[in-house]
Tab-separated table of C-alpha atoms in Angstrom:
chain	number	residue	atom	x	y	z
A	1	MET	CA	-17.731	-12.149	-21.589
A	2	LYS	CA	-14.849	-14.594	-21.423
A	3	VAL	CA	-13.291	-16.175	-18.336
A	4	THR	CA	-10.191	-18.390	-18.316
A	5	PRO	CA	-8.049	-19.476	-15.358
A	6	THR	CA	-5.595	-16.643	-16.150
A	7	THR	CA	-7.618	-13.839	-17.841
A	8	VAL	CA	-11.090	-12.290	-17.816
A	9	THR	CA	-12.777	-10.090	-20.445
A	10	ALA	CA	-16.162	-8.381	-20.331
A	11	THR	CA	-18.016	-5.359	-21.661
A	12	GLY	CA	-19.882	-2.992	-19.364
A	13	TYR	CA	-20.496	0.643	-18.566
A	14	ASN	CA	-17.503	2.717	-17.522
A	15	SER	CA	-18.887	5.611	-15.490
A	16	ALA	CA	-15.546	6.829	-14.127
A	17	SER	CA	-14.816	9.144	-17.065
A	18	GLY	CA	-17.630	11.682	-16.656
A	19	GLY	CA	-20.251	9.751	-18.610
A	20	TYR	CA	-21.389	6.230	-19.332
A	21	TYR	CA	-19.431	4.494	-22.095
A	22	TRP	CA	-19.559	0.863	-23.152
A	23	THR	CA	-16.045	-0.379	-22.518
A	24	THR	CA	-14.388	-3.753	-22.841
A	25	GLY	CA	-11.736	-4.608	-20.276
A	26	THR	CA	-9.352	-7.558	-20.113
A	27	PHE	CA	-7.551	-8.347	-16.869
A	28	GLU	CA	-5.595	-11.096	-15.178
A	29	ASN	CA	-7.985	-13.447	-13.368
A	30	TYR	CA	-6.263	-12.588	-10.091
A	31	ASP	CA	-7.647	-11.112	-6.875
A	32	PRO	CA	-5.142	-8.589	-5.453
A	33	PHE	CA	-6.715	-8.907	-1.977
A	34	SER	CA	-6.698	-12.692	-1.541
A	35	HIS	CA	-3.762	-13.254	-3.937
A	36	GLU	CA	-5.698	-16.095	-5.579
A	37	TRP	CA	-5.974	-16.897	-9.283
A	38	GLY	CA	-9.130	-17.946	-11.142
A	39	VAL	CA	-11.590	-16.367	-8.674
A	40	LEU	CA	-13.156	-13.478	-10.633
A	41	GLU	CA	-16.749	-13.785	-11.852
A	42	TRP	CA	-18.751	-11.356	-13.961
A	43	ASN	CA	-21.580	-9.422	-12.317
A	44	PRO	CA	-23.050	-11.982	-9.885
A	45	LYS	CA	-24.855	-9.162	-8.021
A	46	GLY	CA	-26.528	-7.894	-11.218
A	47	THR	CA	-25.312	-4.285	-11.171
A	48	ALA	CA	-26.493	-2.048	-14.022
A	49	GLU	CA	-22.989	-1.204	-15.222
A	50	GLY	CA	-21.477	-4.653	-14.566
A	51	GLU	CA	-18.556	-5.543	-12.314
A	52	TRP	CA	-16.007	-8.230	-11.560
A	53	THR	CA	-16.440	-9.843	-8.128
A	54	SER	CA	-13.897	-12.059	-6.409
A	55	LYS	CA	-15.281	-15.324	-5.081
A	56	ALA	CA	-12.387	-15.351	-2.577
A	57	SER	CA	-12.623	-11.864	-1.014
A	58	ASP	CA	-16.021	-10.594	-2.278
A	59	ALA	CA	-14.240	-7.458	-3.575
A	60	ASP	CA	-15.941	-5.688	-6.501
A	61	PHE	CA	-14.070	-4.106	-9.425
A	62	SER	CA	-15.492	-1.830	-12.132
A	63	ILE	CA	-15.075	-2.511	-15.860
A	64	ASP	CA	-11.880	-0.398	-15.804
A	65	GLY	CA	-10.417	-2.671	-13.084
A	66	GLN	CA	-10.645	-0.249	-10.148
A	67	CYS	CA	-11.792	-1.572	-6.775
A	68	LYS	CA	-15.236	-0.133	-6.016
A	69	SER	CA	-14.653	0.033	-2.245
A	70	GLY	CA	-14.343	3.604	-0.983
A	71	HIS	CA	-11.206	5.403	-2.065
A	72	SER	CA	-9.181	2.260	-2.686
A	73	ASN	CA	-6.157	2.458	-4.979
A	74	VAL	CA	-6.299	-1.287	-5.675
A	75	HIS	CA	-6.791	-2.314	-9.312
A	76	LEU	CA	-6.992	-5.509	-11.300
A	77	VAL	CA	-3.918	-6.101	-13.488
A	78	PRO	CA	-4.765	-5.183	-17.100
A	79	VAL	CA	-3.751	-7.472	-19.940
A	80	LYS	CA	-1.962	-5.251	-22.420
A	81	ASN	CA	-2.986	-4.666	-26.044
A	82	VAL	CA	-6.677	-5.527	-25.516
A	83	SER	CA	-9.159	-2.675	-25.058
A	84	ASN	CA	-12.231	-1.349	-26.842
A	85	THR	CA	-14.577	1.560	-26.268
A	86	THR	CA	-17.730	1.980	-28.340
A	87	ASN	CA	-20.761	4.244	-28.311
A	88	THR	CA	-23.278	1.401	-28.522
A	89	PRO	CA	-24.100	-1.486	-26.182
A	90	PRO	CA	-22.813	-4.947	-27.067
A	91	THR	CA	-25.063	-7.022	-29.295
A	92	THR	CA	-24.212	-10.308	-27.609
A	93	ASN	CA	-25.572	-11.615	-24.341
A	94	THR	CA	-22.932	-10.799	-21.711
A	95	SER	CA	-24.739	-12.602	-18.909
A	96	SER	CA	-23.566	-16.101	-19.843
A	97	THR	CA	-21.000	-17.684	-17.596
A	98	THR	CA	-17.982	-19.875	-18.159
A	99	LYS	CA	-16.964	-22.502	-15.634
A	100	ILE	CA	-13.545	-21.788	-14.153
A	101	GLN	CA	-11.255	-24.722	-13.549
A	102	THR	CA	-8.974	-24.493	-10.537
A	103	ASN	CA	-5.339	-25.242	-11.344
A	104	SER	CA	-2.648	-26.108	-8.875
A	105	LYS	CA	-0.057	-23.470	-8.058
A	106	GLU	CA	2.542	-25.453	-10.034
A	107	ASN	CA	0.371	-25.409	-13.178
A	108	MET	CA	-0.227	-21.676	-12.775
A	109	ILE	CA	3.531	-21.086	-12.443
A	110	ASN	CA	4.102	-23.006	-15.670
A	111	GLU	CA	1.521	-20.831	-17.435
A	112	MET	CA	3.068	-17.667	-15.997
A	113	ILE	CA	6.563	-18.583	-17.244
A	114	ASN	CA	5.340	-17.632	-20.702
A	115	LYS	CA	4.505	-14.135	-19.392
A	116	SER	CA	6.902	-11.389	-18.400
A	117	PHE	CA	9.173	-11.767	-15.360
A	118	SER	CA	7.346	-8.936	-13.524
A	119	ASP	CA	4.013	-10.758	-13.951
A	120	LEU	CA	5.605	-13.881	-12.461
A	121	LEU	CA	6.851	-11.882	-9.456
A	122	ILE	CA	3.351	-10.465	-8.888
A	123	PHE	CA	1.938	-14.006	-9.036
A	124	MET	CA	4.480	-15.369	-6.579
A	125	GLY	CA	3.530	-12.568	-4.141
């Protein structure tokens, strides 16, 4: 599990595809409900498959980034070119946590300038 102010990565069970598969997902550390950056934490409720939870809105997202609330079409924003699926559980301890530092909006904008223009528009809301 890795958490930075702008991205999050973890490995957990993906049960949305008709079976349980260990999957690694990397997403922007952004809550689409509260529109806040740096608020996702890995599995604070201790679910068996693992989930991202927003400290701002308390929304839960599965390892594939889909909101777990009802029939929501809200998803975390995937970071491209990073994805793994394996048949075996991870061998490292995924329950460790990384402290998230809160950056000002100006610092986050500076970091986003190095990303695509569409990502910057999403950030600016």
